[in-house]
Structure formats: C-alpha cells, structure tokens
Amino acid sequence: MPDEARPAAAAQPDRKADQAAPGQGAPAKTSGDKPMATRGHTVSGASPVSALKPGNGAQPAPARPLSKPAPRPSSGSVPRGTASSNRVRARLARLGVQRSSPYNPVLEPLLRIVRGNDPKIETATLRQIERAYQVAERWHRGQKRKSGDPYITHPLAVTTILAELGMDPATLMAGLLHDTVEDTEYGLDTLRRDFGDQVALLVDGVTKLDKVKFGEAAQAETVRKMVVAMAKDPRVLVIKLADRLHNMRTMRYLKREKQEKKARETLEIYAPLAHRLGMNTIKWELEDLAFAILYPKMYDEIVRLVAERAPKRDEYLAIVTDEVQSDLRAARIKATVTGRPKHYYSVYQKMIVRGRDFAEIYDLVGIRVLVDTVRDCYAALGTVHARWNPVPGRFKDYIAMPKFNMYQSLHTTVIGPNGKPVELQIRTFDMHRRAEYGIAAHWKYKQEAVAGASKVRTDVPRKSGKDDHVNDMAWLRQLLDWQKETEDPSEFLESLRFDLSRNEVFVFTPKGDVIALPAGATPVDFAYAVHTEVGHRTIGARVNGRLVPLESTLDNGDLVEVFTSKAEGAGPSRDWLGFVKSPRARNKIRAWFSKERRDEAIEQGKDAIVRAMRKQNLPIQRILTGDSLVTLAHEMRYPDISSLYAAIGEGHVAAQGVVQKLVQALGGEEAANEDIAESAPPSRGRGKRRSAADPGVVVKGVEDVWVKLARCCTPVPGDPIIGFVTRGSGVSVHRADCVNVDSLSQQPERILEVEWAPTQSSVFLVAIQVEALDRSRLLSDVTRVLSDQHVNILSAAVQTSRDRVATSRFTFEMGDPKHLGHVLKAVRGVEGVYDVYRVTSARRP
C-alpha cells in the first residue's frame, strides 16, 4: 500500500477484461505534488532519477504523433489478383505499422526508458509490461489519490523510477501491480496465473512490507532489519524505495502531522536502507525531501546560503576542473571530470553533527574523475598529486578495500589553487554506476549481459545457482561480507551490521512493535526483550493465537504474547537457562538468582549481628534503628549497611568483630546503653547537619537545661513524651511508647516529666517510610515532591525486595507537624506509591 493515501473505493472490473483498450485511465497532471517550490533537488545538478521530479509530478511526456497509414487504393486503379500487387500491399501495411506506436501512448515515456536500457528487448516483453498496466489501471479505476489524481498515476510513476534505475521487466510489472493485491480484489493467485511466479513473489513481498507497523516503541534499526528479513528478493526493497520516493515527492496533500510522521520514517528507515543498498541517488533525494518537511526553516536557510555562494564556488570549481582535465590529457588518460553536487541534508548533517560552519562545508570544493580502467584510476591519482600536494591522512583506497555497500573509489584531498583544499573521487564508470544506483545496477549489468540471448520469461521462477547472485539475497550477503572486512569504524551505518537469515529472527508484539531476537529464540527470550520484570514473571506464551511451550522456537513474523504471574515472589526457573538464546535473557536470569542468594546472605548477616549483640546485652533496637551501624559500614568501605550484612552472611567479615567496632565507636558499653542514637558519631568527611533550633519541649520544674529530641523515635508535638537525663548530653525526649522506654525505666531516677511548648523557631525531626512498585526515577520523584513541600531532607535510604517492591525511608526536618498530613498525601500521589506512613520506634516496618 502506498504511504500517501488509501484509495477511495472503486467498482471492481470484470476479470475477463485482460485485453482492455489501451489509454484507459491516463495519468492526470500532478505538477504541484512537491513539498516546496525548490525542495527535493541537489545543490548543483539534477538527480539522475528525473522523470518524475517535483514539478513534473506523474505527468508523462507527450506521446509521439501517430503516422498516417498508407491510403488504400481504390478499386480498379490497380490490377487485382496479381502476386506483385499483394506483396506491395503487404509491404506498405508493414511500413504503416512500423511508423505507428503499437503501445498505449500513456506508456510511451516508460517504454522509451526501457528500450534505452535494453535496445534488444523483445516485443513480447514490452507487451507483458503493457498488459500489467492495463490490469492495474482496470482494478484501480475510480480510485483517487489525495491530490485528486487518478490512482494509476502512482504505480506508473513508481515503475518509471524503477525503469530509470535499470530494473528488469519482472520488477517493472511488479511496480505497476504492487498495490492491486492489497487495495483491490485482484488476488495473488490470479496475479500468479496472469503474470507468473516471479512477479507474484515480488508483489507479495511489497504487500507484506506495507503491513509492517512502525510503532512508537519500535527502534528504527530494528525495523530496518525487519524490512530486509521479510524481503525474500532484494528487488522487493527496490520497489519499496521507489514507492516511498514517489510518495515523498507528492507529500504536500497530506496533513502536516502525517507529513512529519512519514518524513521521520523516511530519514530513520528508508534513507539508511537505500544507503545500505548503495542506492545513493535515492538516498540523497529521500533525505532532502524529508529534511524539507521536518526542518523547513533550516532547509530554507541552507537553500538561501547555497544560492548566495554558488557563483563564486562554481567559478573556482571551473578552474580546478580545467586544470585536472588538462593534466589528464597530457598524461593520455581518457577521463570525464565533473563537480560533485552537495546535498542540503548532508550540509545540515555536517553543520549539526560535526559542528562546522556553513562556509567551511560549502566552500570545500569536490570533483569527480571517471576513467575506463582501475589502472587509469591510480594513474590519475598520481597525476593529481604531481600538481597539488595531498593533505596527510586524507587518502583512502576504497578500490582495494571497498565499503560495506560495495562502494569503490579513490578518495584524496589536495591543496588546490589559492591554497584551498579540494576533495577528489577517482573511479571507473562501472564503479560510478554502482555508487549511484547500488543494487539496482546489478540488474542493469545482468540485462546487458544476456540482452538478445534469450526471451525474457516472467512466468518461470529463477533457479538458484552459483552464478545467480540475485537469488536468495546473495547480493546482500556479499555486502555483509564486505562490511565485516571494512576497517573504518566511523562509517555512518557501521552499527547496522546484521545477518539476514542466520543470526536473527523478527517477531511482533501484540501492539505491532518489532522485536529482534537471536535465531532459535523462545518466548522467554521475547519476554525479557520486552522488559526484565515481564521475563521474570512469565508463566506461559501464545504464538500466532496458539498456546505453546516456553521452550518453543520462534520464526520470522510470529505474533507473540506472554502471560505473567502476579503472585508475590514469582521468578524465573533455572531450567530456562537450558534453552534461552539471547544474552540479555541469560544474564537477567542469572542476575535474579544472584540477587536471591544475596538477599539470603543479607538476612544471615543481620541474624548474626543480632546474636552477637545479645551476647553482650546491647540494645539491639537502638543500634539497628540509629545511624551508628550505617556509619560503621561506610568506615569499613561498604557502600551501605546491606553490603555489610551480605559480607557477614557470606563469611567475609565476622559479626563479633563488627559489634566490637560498633561499641568502640559509641564510646564503650555504658555509653551505648545510655543513648546510642544521640551519641552516634558523624561519618568521616560527611558530618550530618544538625538543627540548632528550639526543640519545642520544656522540662517541668527545671530551667536552662539542654533538651533534645531522641532520634530513635522522633517525637513531634502531640505525641506523649517522657524525658531521660543522659550523661553529659542534657535531657533526651522520647515518645512514651518508644521501644527504648522499657530499658530507660530501669533507672527511674533519671526519668523527668516534660511537655510540649513549640515556638516559631521549633524544628522537629520526622521519619517516613514509602512503599512503592520499583521503577526507574522513583527516588528522584519522591524527593522532588518532598522538596516541593518545603521540608529539609536529612537522609534517604532505599531497599528493593525480590518482588520488586521498593521500600524508602526519609528523614527530614519540619517546623509545623500539622503539615505532615499534607506531605504524606503529596507523596501518595507519586506514580507507583501504594503506602506511606510516619515511622517511629513503636511502629517498625
């Protein structure tokens, strides 16, 4: 289906009308079908694919006037019945037929190009092309494009582009018929019966490519691979590129949003695909047309700059060209020397990607030297270097070491007249055609090699053989072999290396996105390619609507759907490691089990610490809820307390030794028992910021005493509280239900009555716990919300469980405890958060 428009419904013709009268549905003029008045052209010189440039639309050249047949003699003017008179009449009749065009006048421009490509082409082949047009015109009759033109103008324009590329007759017929199977009731089986297996294969290939969905989540590289993998014959890709080129030329009739979508697809998928196939003429025009739609202001600015500088540049270019031509004549090297056109999008790319000024890019003159033989290429290089000094490091021999798309040429940069650099490309005429038309040049050479040798048959499938480099995409495989040998890591599409049939399969998600997987991949590989959590929780799969085992092998084009478990603790099976193919799936499965082992080690380490503390009768709850252990973990070079627990659980560190260091850090057992939370030393180099504000608490009957709020329970106004006299640190205020109150009550003489008396300068410490489904940027989103609530965050810690639940604890200062309800409500509004509450020593998570 062409990208510009879905055709309107049309009455379907009678199938027996294979011999419809020529001339039905002649293309209407589409002279306005270009994106902009000056867009889509090269900076200097026209694109070789010029029959349907913007401005020409799909209007064919006028047909030649038909010759008037010889007049038939009147009865009696010539003796009747003589053999000589019969021979004369037969000869005159033949002459009359030869002077007339026997084909539909609408097809004359197309057939003129076809005859130019192959002067010895047989009449029967041209008749087959005409019949393909008649069938397409009949089935598309009544359908219109968005421009209002008859729909047949589109396949005719596409086929004209294919003819200019030198494609074979089967491809031309497929170009004329490429929309009939999808947009009309003309079936593939009927097409195969009418035009043979080869044309049917090409039309079917284009139809399948039209069904590939370019979803928002699909990566351009993956879609490019999918397109190539689905095209069993590379000519399908050439037809698709010609189809997209004509649609881009006539894009102005679509809505702006649709234009931009198609232009972006063109830049990301089709232009790189044309580059891969070596079809630079198509690539350049697609890029310029898409550039004009996506960045109209930048496009117009570059067009203006080019127009301003063109005269001086052309003058300098003429001087360089004359001097090179003169030197080559003196060396008796037959050559054609021309300037190399610069394309608007390539200028833009160099300005944006390489950060170069327009003057630096455009003023760099480039010329191309075309010679007959490879020997002449090197001889011409020596001649140029004898006149001008080459720039070191700028010579590249792509003849000896071709690029990945079979491009061959010698590149060099010299210091030309007036000390300005000049870029030169030197190659043979054959290399030049390959550089311009890429894979399409192959059919041009093939036709020239067999022209006149045998009749063109489109009803017989091509046989695979060593000499047939087209069948089974051998040409593209050769491109891949060459690409692997290239030594230039800066090639624009180096990252697009792929093996068409052996290394990858391409499958669809239920939304139509394309997923690339290794050959032999299973639904489990697919699940991990979608998302790690989907892979972990996979319990079943459906492929093309049928339930299949998880170890089933996927094929190209499969529609895959997986089922996941919502059960807590759901995870992968170790058996999966025996059949998954993708490195991603294998690594994620191993990481899951590694994390599971680490979680077990953390629990074992924590239990060991608790047992060691109990042996010394230390206040376990105080130590585990305070900062002392966290500080010690940092001093022991562990990033967090979980890593310290894991080290203990795995036996790398002794729990008893950790407890001894902790007690020493707290100033001995006595100090530890008094108030560990308040006496914990700051971590080295990262002192905690302590508020000097009024704690908002007074001790009954006592004045001028230092009062501080205990950090083990973080009381706030409204909480029942008690005071405890510490040794040298004033009165520590705890919640009445603090877990440490029982141990403090064993020394009743140190218990004091206290009460709240908050002032405007009072600042209180609050700890909250946030429970949420783990996702990226969760911590960032929560801290942003807390900051918006104007609280001063002092610490934050996050742990993720095996079931992907993230538990975050935040400690912050706030002046008005009544504001806490608003803070908790704001945090609950963060995506993924399902619970948030204040944490005290009376309420452990």
XYZ file of C-alpha atoms in Angstrom, residues 2 51-53 57-59 110 151-167 171-179 238-249:
46
model
C 1.493 3.365 -0.867
C 11.429 11.534 -14.918
C 9.109 12.423 -12.071
C 10.888 15.169 -10.165
C 4.614 15.021 -10.885
C 3.368 11.946 -12.658
C 2.779 13.675 -15.994
C 8.188 4.466 -19.681
C -4.676 6.417 -8.565
C -2.984 4.736 -11.517
C -0.591 7.705 -11.711
C 1.161 6.383 -8.592
C 2.120 2.862 -9.784
C 3.025 4.342 -13.188
C 5.332 6.868 -11.531
C 6.893 4.175 -9.320
C 7.545 1.999 -12.347
C 9.133 4.908 -14.209
C 11.561 5.364 -11.315
C 12.347 1.640 -11.428
C 12.966 1.857 -15.176
C 15.375 4.764 -14.702
C 17.239 2.608 -12.203
C 17.580 -0.033 -14.913
C 15.452 -2.712 -13.252
C 10.321 -5.710 -11.459
C 8.627 -3.167 -13.740
C 5.496 -5.314 -13.952
C 5.534 -5.757 -10.171
C 5.865 -1.975 -9.818
C 2.724 -1.457 -11.886
C 0.824 -4.100 -9.900
C 2.295 -3.539 -6.438
C -0.915 -2.111 -4.899
C 13.988 -1.505 -4.547
C 10.253 -1.368 -5.341
C 9.519 -0.230 -1.794
C 12.124 2.532 -2.036
C 10.699 3.729 -5.351
C 7.230 3.676 -3.818
C 8.378 5.775 -0.865
C 10.261 8.185 -3.159
C 7.186 8.994 -5.213
C 5.058 9.367 -2.080
C 7.608 11.791 -0.646
C 7.528 13.808 -3.866
